[in-house]
PDB file of C-alpha atoms in Angstrom:
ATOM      1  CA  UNK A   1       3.912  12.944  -5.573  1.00  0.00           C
ATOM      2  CA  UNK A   2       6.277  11.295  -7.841  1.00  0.00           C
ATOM      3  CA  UNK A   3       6.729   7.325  -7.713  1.00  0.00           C
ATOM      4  CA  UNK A   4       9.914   6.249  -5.752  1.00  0.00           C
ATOM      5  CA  UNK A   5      12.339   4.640  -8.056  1.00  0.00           C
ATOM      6  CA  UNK A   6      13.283   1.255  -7.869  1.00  0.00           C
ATOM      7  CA  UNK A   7      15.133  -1.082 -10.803  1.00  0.00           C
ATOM      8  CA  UNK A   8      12.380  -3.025 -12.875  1.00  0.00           C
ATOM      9  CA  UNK A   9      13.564  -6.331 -12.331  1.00  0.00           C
ATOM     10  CA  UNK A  10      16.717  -7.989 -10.348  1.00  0.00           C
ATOM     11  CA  UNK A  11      17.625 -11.793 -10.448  1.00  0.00           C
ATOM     12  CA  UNK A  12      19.777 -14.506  -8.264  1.00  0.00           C
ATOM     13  CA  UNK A  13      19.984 -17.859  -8.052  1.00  0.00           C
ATOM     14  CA  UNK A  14      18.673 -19.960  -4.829  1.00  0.00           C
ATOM     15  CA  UNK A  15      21.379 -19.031  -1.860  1.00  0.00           C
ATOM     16  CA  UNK A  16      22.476 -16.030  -3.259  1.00  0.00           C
ATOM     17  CA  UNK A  17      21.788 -12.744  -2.384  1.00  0.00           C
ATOM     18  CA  UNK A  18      20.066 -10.175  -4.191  1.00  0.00           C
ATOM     19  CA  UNK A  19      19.688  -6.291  -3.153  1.00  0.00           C
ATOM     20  CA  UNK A  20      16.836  -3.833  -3.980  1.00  0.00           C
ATOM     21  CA  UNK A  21      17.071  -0.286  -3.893  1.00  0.00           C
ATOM     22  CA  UNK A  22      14.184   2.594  -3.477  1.00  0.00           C
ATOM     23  CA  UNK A  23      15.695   6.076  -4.332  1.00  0.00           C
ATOM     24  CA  UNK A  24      13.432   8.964  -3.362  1.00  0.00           C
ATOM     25  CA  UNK A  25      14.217  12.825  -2.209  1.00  0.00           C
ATOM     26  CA  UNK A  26      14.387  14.507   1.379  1.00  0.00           C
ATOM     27  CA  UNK A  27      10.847  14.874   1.284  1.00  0.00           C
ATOM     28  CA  UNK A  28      10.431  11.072   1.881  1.00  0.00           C
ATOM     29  CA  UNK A  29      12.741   8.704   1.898  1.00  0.00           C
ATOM     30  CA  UNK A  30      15.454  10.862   3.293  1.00  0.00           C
ATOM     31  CA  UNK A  31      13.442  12.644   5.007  1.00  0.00           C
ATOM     32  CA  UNK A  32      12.066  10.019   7.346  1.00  0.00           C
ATOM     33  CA  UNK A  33      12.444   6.596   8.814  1.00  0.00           C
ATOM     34  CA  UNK A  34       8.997   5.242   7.719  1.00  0.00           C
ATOM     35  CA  UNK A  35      10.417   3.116   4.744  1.00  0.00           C
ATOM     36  CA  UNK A  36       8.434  -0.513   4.361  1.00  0.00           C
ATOM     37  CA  UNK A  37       8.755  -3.336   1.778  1.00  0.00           C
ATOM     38  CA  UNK A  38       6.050  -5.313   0.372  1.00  0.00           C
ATOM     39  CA  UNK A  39       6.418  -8.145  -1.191  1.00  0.00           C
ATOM     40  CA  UNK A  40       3.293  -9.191  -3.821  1.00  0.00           C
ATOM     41  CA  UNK A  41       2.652 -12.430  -5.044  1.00  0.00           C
ATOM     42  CA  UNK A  42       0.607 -12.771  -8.723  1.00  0.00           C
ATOM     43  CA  UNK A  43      -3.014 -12.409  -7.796  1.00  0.00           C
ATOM     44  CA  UNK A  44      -2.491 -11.141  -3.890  1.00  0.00           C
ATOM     45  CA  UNK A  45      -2.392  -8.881  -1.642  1.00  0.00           C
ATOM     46  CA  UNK A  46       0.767  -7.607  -0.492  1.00  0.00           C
ATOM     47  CA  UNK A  47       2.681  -8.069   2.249  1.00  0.00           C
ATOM     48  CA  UNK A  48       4.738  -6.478   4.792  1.00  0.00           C
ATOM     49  CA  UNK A  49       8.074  -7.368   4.561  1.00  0.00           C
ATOM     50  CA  UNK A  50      10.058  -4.853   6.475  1.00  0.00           C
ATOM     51  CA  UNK A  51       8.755  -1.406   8.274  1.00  0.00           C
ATOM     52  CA  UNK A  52      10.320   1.735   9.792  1.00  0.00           C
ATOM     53  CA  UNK A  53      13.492   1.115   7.367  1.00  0.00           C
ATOM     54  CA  UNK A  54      14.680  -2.135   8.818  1.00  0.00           C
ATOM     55  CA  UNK A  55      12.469  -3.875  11.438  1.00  0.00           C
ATOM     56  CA  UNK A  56      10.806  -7.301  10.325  1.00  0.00           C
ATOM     57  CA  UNK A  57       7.217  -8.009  11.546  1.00  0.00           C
ATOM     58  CA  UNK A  58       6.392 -11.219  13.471  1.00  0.00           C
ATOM     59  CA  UNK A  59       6.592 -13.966  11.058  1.00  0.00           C
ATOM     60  CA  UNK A  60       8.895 -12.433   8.358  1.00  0.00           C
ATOM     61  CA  UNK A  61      11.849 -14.730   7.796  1.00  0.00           C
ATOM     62  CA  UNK A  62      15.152 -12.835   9.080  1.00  0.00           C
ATOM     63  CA  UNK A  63      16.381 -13.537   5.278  1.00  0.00           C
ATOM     64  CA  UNK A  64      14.799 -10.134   4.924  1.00  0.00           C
ATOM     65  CA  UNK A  65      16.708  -7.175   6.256  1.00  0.00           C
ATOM     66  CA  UNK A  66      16.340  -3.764   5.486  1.00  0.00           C
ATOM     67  CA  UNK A  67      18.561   0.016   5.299  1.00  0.00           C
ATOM     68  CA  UNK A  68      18.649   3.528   4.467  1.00  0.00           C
ATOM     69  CA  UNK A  69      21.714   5.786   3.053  1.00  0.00           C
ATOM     70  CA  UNK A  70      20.722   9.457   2.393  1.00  0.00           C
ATOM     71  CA  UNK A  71      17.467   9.398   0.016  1.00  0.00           C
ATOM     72  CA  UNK A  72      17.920   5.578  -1.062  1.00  0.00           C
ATOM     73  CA  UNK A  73      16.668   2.774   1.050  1.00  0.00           C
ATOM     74  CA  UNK A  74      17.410  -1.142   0.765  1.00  0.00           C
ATOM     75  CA  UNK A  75      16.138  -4.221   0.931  1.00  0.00           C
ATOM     76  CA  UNK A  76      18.240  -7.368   0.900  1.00  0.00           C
ATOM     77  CA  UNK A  77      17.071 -11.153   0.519  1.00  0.00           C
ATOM     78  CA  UNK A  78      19.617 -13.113   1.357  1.00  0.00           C
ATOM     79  CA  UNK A  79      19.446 -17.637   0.966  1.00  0.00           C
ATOM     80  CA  UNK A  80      17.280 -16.522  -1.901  1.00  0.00           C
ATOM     81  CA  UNK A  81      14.417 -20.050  -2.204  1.00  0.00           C
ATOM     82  CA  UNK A  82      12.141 -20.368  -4.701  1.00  0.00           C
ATOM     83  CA  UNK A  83       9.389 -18.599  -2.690  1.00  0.00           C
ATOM     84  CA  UNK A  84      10.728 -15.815  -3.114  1.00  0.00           C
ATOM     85  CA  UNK A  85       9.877 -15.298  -6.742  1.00  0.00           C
ATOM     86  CA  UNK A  86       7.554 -11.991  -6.643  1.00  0.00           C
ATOM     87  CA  UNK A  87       7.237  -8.413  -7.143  1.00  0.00           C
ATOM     88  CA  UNK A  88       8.600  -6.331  -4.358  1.00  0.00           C
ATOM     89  CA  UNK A  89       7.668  -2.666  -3.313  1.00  0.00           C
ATOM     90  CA  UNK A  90       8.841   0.069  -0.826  1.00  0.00           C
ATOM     91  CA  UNK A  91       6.751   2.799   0.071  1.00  0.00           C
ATOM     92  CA  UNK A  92       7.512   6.147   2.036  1.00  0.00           C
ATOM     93  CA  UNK A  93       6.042   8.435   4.029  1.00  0.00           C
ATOM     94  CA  UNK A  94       6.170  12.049   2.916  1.00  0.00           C
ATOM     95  CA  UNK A  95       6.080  15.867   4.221  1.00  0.00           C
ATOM     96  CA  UNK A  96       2.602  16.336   2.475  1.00  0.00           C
ATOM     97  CA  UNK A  97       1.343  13.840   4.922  1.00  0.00           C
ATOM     98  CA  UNK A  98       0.699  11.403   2.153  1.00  0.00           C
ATOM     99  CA  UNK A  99       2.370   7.939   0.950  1.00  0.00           C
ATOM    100  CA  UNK A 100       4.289   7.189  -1.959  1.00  0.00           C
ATOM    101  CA  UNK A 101       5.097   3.624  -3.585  1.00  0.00           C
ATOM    102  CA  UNK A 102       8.116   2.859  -5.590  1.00  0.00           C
ATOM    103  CA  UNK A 103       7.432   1.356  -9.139  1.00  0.00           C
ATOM    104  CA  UNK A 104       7.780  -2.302  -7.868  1.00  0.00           C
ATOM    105  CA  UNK A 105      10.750  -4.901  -8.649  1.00  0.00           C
ATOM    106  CA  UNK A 106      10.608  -7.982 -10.226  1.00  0.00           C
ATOM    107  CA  UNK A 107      12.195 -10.850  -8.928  1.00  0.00           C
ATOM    108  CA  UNK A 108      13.269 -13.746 -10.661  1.00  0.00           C
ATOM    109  CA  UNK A 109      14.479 -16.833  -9.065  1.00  0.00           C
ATOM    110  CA  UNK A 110      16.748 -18.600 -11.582  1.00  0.00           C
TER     111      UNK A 110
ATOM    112  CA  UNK B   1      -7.751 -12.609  13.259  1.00  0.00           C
ATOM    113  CA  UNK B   2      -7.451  -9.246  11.450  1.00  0.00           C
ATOM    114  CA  UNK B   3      -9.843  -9.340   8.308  1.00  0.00           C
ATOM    115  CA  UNK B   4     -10.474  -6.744   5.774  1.00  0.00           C
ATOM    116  CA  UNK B   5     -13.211  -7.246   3.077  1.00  0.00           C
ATOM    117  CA  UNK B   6     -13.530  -4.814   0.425  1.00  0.00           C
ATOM    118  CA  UNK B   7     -16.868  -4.892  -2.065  1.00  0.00           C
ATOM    119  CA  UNK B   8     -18.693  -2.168  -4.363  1.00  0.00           C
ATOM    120  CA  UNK B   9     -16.096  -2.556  -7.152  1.00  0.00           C
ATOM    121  CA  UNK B  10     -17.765  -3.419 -10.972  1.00  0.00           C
ATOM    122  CA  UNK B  11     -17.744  -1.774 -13.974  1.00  0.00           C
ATOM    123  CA  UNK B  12     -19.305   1.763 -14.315  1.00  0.00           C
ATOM    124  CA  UNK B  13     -19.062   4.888 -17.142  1.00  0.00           C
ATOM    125  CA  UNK B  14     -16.590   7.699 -17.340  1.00  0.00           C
ATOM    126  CA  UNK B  15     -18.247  10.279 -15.419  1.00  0.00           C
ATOM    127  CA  UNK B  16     -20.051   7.730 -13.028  1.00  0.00           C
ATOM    128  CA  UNK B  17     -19.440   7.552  -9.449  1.00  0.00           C
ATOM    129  CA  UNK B  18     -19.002   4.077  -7.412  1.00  0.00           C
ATOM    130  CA  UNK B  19     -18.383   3.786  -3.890  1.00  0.00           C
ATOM    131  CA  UNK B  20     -16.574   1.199  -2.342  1.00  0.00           C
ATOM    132  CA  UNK B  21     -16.549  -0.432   1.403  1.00  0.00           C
ATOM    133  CA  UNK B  22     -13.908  -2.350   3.618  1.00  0.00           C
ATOM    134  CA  UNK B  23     -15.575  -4.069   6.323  1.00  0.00           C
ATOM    135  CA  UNK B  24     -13.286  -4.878   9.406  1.00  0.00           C
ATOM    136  CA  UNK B  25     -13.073  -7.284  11.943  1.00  0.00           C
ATOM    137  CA  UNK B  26     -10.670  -9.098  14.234  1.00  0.00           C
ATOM    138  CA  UNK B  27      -9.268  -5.306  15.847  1.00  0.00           C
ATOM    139  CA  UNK B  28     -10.219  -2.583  17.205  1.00  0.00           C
ATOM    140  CA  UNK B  29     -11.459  -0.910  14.039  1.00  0.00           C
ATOM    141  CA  UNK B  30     -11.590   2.699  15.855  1.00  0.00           C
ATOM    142  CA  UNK B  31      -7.838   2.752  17.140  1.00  0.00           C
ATOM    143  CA  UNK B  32      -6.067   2.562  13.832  1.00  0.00           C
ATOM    144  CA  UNK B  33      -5.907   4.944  10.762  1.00  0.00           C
ATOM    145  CA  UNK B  34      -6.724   3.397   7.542  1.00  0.00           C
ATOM    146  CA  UNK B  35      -5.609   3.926   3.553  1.00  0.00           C
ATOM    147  CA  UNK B  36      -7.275   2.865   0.126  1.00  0.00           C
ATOM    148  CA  UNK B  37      -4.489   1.418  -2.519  1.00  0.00           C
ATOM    149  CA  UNK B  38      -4.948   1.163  -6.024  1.00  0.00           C
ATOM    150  CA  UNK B  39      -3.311  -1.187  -8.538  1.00  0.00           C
ATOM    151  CA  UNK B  40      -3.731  -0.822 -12.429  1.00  0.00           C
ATOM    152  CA  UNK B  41      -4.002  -4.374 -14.203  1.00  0.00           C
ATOM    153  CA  UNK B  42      -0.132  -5.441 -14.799  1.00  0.00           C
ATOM    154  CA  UNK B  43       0.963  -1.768 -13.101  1.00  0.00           C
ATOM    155  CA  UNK B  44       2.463  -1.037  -9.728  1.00  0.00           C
ATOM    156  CA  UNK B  45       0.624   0.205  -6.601  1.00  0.00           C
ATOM    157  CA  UNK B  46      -0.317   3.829  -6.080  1.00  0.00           C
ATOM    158  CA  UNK B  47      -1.757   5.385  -2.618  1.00  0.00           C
ATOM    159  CA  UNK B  48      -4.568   6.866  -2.683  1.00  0.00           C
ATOM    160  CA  UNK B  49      -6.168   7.947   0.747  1.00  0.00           C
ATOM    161  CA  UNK B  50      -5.574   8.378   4.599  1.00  0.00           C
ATOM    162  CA  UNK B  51      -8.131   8.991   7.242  1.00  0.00           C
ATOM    163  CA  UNK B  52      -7.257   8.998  10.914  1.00  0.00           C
ATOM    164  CA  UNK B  53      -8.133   6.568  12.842  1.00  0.00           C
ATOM    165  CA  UNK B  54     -11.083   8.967  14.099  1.00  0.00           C
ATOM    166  CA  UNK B  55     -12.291  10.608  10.981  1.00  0.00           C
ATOM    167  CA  UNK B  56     -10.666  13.777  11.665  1.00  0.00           C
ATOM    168  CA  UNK B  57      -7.704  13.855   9.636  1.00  0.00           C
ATOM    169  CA  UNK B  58      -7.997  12.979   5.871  1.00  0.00           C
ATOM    170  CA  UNK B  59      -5.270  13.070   2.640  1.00  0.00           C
ATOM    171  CA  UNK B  60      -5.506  12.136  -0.820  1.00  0.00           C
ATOM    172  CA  UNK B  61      -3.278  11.437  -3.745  1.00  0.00           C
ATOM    173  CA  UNK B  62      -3.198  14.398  -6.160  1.00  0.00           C
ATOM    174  CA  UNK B  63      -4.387  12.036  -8.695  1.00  0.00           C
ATOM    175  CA  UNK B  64      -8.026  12.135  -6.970  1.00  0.00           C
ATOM    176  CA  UNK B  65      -8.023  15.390  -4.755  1.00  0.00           C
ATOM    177  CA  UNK B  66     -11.670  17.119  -5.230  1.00  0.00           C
ATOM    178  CA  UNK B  67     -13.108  13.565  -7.043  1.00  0.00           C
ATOM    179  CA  UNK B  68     -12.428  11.148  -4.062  1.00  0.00           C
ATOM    180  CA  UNK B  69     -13.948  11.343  -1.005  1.00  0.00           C
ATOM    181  CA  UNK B  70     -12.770   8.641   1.965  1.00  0.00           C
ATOM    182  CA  UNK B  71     -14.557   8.338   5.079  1.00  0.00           C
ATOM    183  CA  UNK B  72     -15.868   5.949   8.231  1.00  0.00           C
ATOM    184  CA  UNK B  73     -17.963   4.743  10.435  1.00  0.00           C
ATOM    185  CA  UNK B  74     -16.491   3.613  13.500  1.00  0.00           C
ATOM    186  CA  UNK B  75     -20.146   1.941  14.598  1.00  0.00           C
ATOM    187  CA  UNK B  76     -20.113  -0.295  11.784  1.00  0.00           C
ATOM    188  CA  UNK B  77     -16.019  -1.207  11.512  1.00  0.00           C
ATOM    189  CA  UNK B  78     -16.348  -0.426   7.735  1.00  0.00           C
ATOM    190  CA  UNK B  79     -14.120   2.148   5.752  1.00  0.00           C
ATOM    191  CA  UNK B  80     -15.571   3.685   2.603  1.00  0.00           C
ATOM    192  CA  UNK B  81     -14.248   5.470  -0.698  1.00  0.00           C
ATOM    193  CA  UNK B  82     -16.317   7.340  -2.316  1.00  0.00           C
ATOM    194  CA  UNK B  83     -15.235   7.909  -6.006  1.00  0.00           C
ATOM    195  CA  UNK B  84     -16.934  10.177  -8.722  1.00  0.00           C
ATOM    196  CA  UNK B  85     -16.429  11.953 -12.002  1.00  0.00           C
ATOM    197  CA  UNK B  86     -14.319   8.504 -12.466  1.00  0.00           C
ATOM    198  CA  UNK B  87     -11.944   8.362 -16.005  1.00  0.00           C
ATOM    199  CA  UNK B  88     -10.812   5.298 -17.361  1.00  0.00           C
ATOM    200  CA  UNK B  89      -7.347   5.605 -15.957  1.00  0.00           C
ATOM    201  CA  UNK B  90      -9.008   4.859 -12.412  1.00  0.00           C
ATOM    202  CA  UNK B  91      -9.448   1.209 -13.455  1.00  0.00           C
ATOM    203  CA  UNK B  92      -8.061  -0.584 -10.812  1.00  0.00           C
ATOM    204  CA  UNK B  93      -8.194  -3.446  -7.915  1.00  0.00           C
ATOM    205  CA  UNK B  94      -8.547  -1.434  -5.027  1.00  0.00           C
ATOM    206  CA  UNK B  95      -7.416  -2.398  -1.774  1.00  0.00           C
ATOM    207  CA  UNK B  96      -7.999  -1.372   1.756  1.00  0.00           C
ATOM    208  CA  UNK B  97      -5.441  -1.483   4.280  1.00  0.00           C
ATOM    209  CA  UNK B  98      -4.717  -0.540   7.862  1.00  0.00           C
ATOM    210  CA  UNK B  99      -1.825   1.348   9.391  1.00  0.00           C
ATOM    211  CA  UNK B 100      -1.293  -0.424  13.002  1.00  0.00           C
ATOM    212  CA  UNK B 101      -1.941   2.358  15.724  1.00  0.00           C
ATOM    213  CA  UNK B 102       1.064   5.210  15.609  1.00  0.00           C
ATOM    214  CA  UNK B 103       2.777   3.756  12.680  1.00  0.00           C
ATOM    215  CA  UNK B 104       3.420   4.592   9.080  1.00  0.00           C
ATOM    216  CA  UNK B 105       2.900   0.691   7.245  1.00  0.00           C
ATOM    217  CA  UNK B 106       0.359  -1.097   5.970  1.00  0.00           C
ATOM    218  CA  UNK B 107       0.302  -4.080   7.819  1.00  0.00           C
ATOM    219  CA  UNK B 108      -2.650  -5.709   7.088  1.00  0.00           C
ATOM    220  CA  UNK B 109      -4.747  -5.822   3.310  1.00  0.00           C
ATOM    221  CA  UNK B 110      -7.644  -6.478   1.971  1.00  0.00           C
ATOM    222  CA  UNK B 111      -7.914  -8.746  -1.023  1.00  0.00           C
ATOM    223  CA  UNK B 112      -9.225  -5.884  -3.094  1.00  0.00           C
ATOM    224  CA  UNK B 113     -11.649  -5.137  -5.381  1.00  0.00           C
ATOM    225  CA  UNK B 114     -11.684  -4.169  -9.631  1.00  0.00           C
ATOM    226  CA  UNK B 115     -13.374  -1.270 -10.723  1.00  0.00           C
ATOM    227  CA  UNK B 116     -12.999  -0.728 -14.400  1.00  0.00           C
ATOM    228  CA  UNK B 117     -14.126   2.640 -15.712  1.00  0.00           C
ATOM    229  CA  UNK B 118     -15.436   1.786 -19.365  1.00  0.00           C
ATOM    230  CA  UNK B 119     -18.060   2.938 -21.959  1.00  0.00           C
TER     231      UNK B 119
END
C-alpha cells in the first residue's frame, strides 16, 4: 500500500494554469478509473474536487478538470484565483480492495 | 443536508485503546459504504478503513490490520472505529467519510477528530 506520488508543491500566478500529477502502478491508478482529487484547505476537511478520473461534482467550478495516461492521472486548474491556494490530493482505488492517497501538493498562488 | 460528526478522539497511552464514532444524518445512512481517514499533524492523508454499506464487507490499511476494528450500526446512523494496542505514530485527526452508493470517492467528510497517542 504505497502512497501515490505526487510533486510536493507547484505554483502559478492568478489566470494561469497549473497541472498536478498522481503517478501510481496497474494495481491502482492504471488499473482503474476511480481516480478523485481533493482539495484541503488549512484546518478543513477536504473536498471533492474531481471523481472517477475526470467528472466534477455539482458545485465544483469547471476550472477543475481531470485525466488519466497509463499509471499517472491529472488534475488541471486552469484561471488559477486566489482561492485556490491549498493542498491538493488524489486518491485511488486498488486491487486489494483498499484506497490509497497520494502525498498531497502544495499550491501556491503567487 | 449530509452531516457527519465524528467524537471519541483525546489523548490516551501507547498500548491504550480509544474508540471513535461518526454520527450521520441528512442520508440514508444504510445505503452507502463508509471509510475512516487519518491525517498526521502537518502530514498528508492516509486511508484507513472500508465497511460496506451493510456491515458485511470490511478492509483495512496494513498499517492497522489485527489493531483496528471498524464497524456500524445502521439503527443508530453512527459509524465506529475501534482502535487498540495504539503507538504514537497513530496520532492523528481522524475523519469519517462516506462513499456515495456504488462509487469509489469520498464525497462527503466529517470535520474530524485528534487522537494523540502519548505517555
Amino acid at each position: 500500500q504505497s502512497a501515490l506520488t505526487q510533486p510536493a508543491s507547484v505554483s502559478g500566478s492568478p489566470g494561469q494554469s497549473i497541472t498536478i500529477s498522481c503517478t501510481g502502478t496497474s494495481s491502482d491508478v492504471g488499473g482503474y478509473n476511480y481516480v478523485s482529487w481533493y482539495q484541503q484547505h488549512p484546518g478543513k476537511a477536504p473536498k471533492v474536487m474531481i471523481y472517477d478520473v475526470s467528472n466534477r461534482p455539482s458545485g465544483v467550478s469547471n476550472r477543475f478538470s481531470g485525466s488519466k495516461s497509463g499509471n499517472t492521472a491529472s488534475l488541471t486548474i486552469s484561471g488559477l484565483q486566489a482561492e485556490d491556494e491549498a493542498d491538493y490530493y488524489c486518491s485511488s482505488y486498488t486491487s486489494s480492495s483498499t484506497w490509497v492517497f497520494g502525498g498531497g501538493t502544495k499550491l501556491t498562488v503567487l | 443536508q449530509v452531516q457527519l460528526v465524528e467524537s471519541g478522539g483525546g489523548v490516551v497511552q501507547p498500548g491504550r485503546s480509544l474508540r471513535l464514532s461518526c454520527a450521520a444524518s441528512g442520508f440514508t445512512f444504510s445505503g452507502c459504504s463508509m471509510h475512516w481517514v487519518r491525517q498526521a499533524p502537518g502530514k498528508g492523508l492516509q486511508w484507513v478503513a472500508f465497511i460496506s454499506y451493510d456491515g458485511s464487507n470490511k478492509y483495512y490499511a496494513d498499517s492497522v490490520k489485527g489493531r483496528f476494528t471498524i464497524s456500524r450500526d445502521n439503527s443508530k446512523s453512527t459509524l465506529y472505529l475501534q482502535m487498540n494496542s495504539l503507538r504514537a505514530e497513530d496520532t492523528a485527526v481522524y475523519y469519517c467519510a462516506r462513499n456515495p452508493n456504488t462509487k469509489f470517492e469520498f464525497d462527503y467528510w466529517g470535520q474530524g477528530t485528534l487522537v494523540t497517542v502519548s505517555s
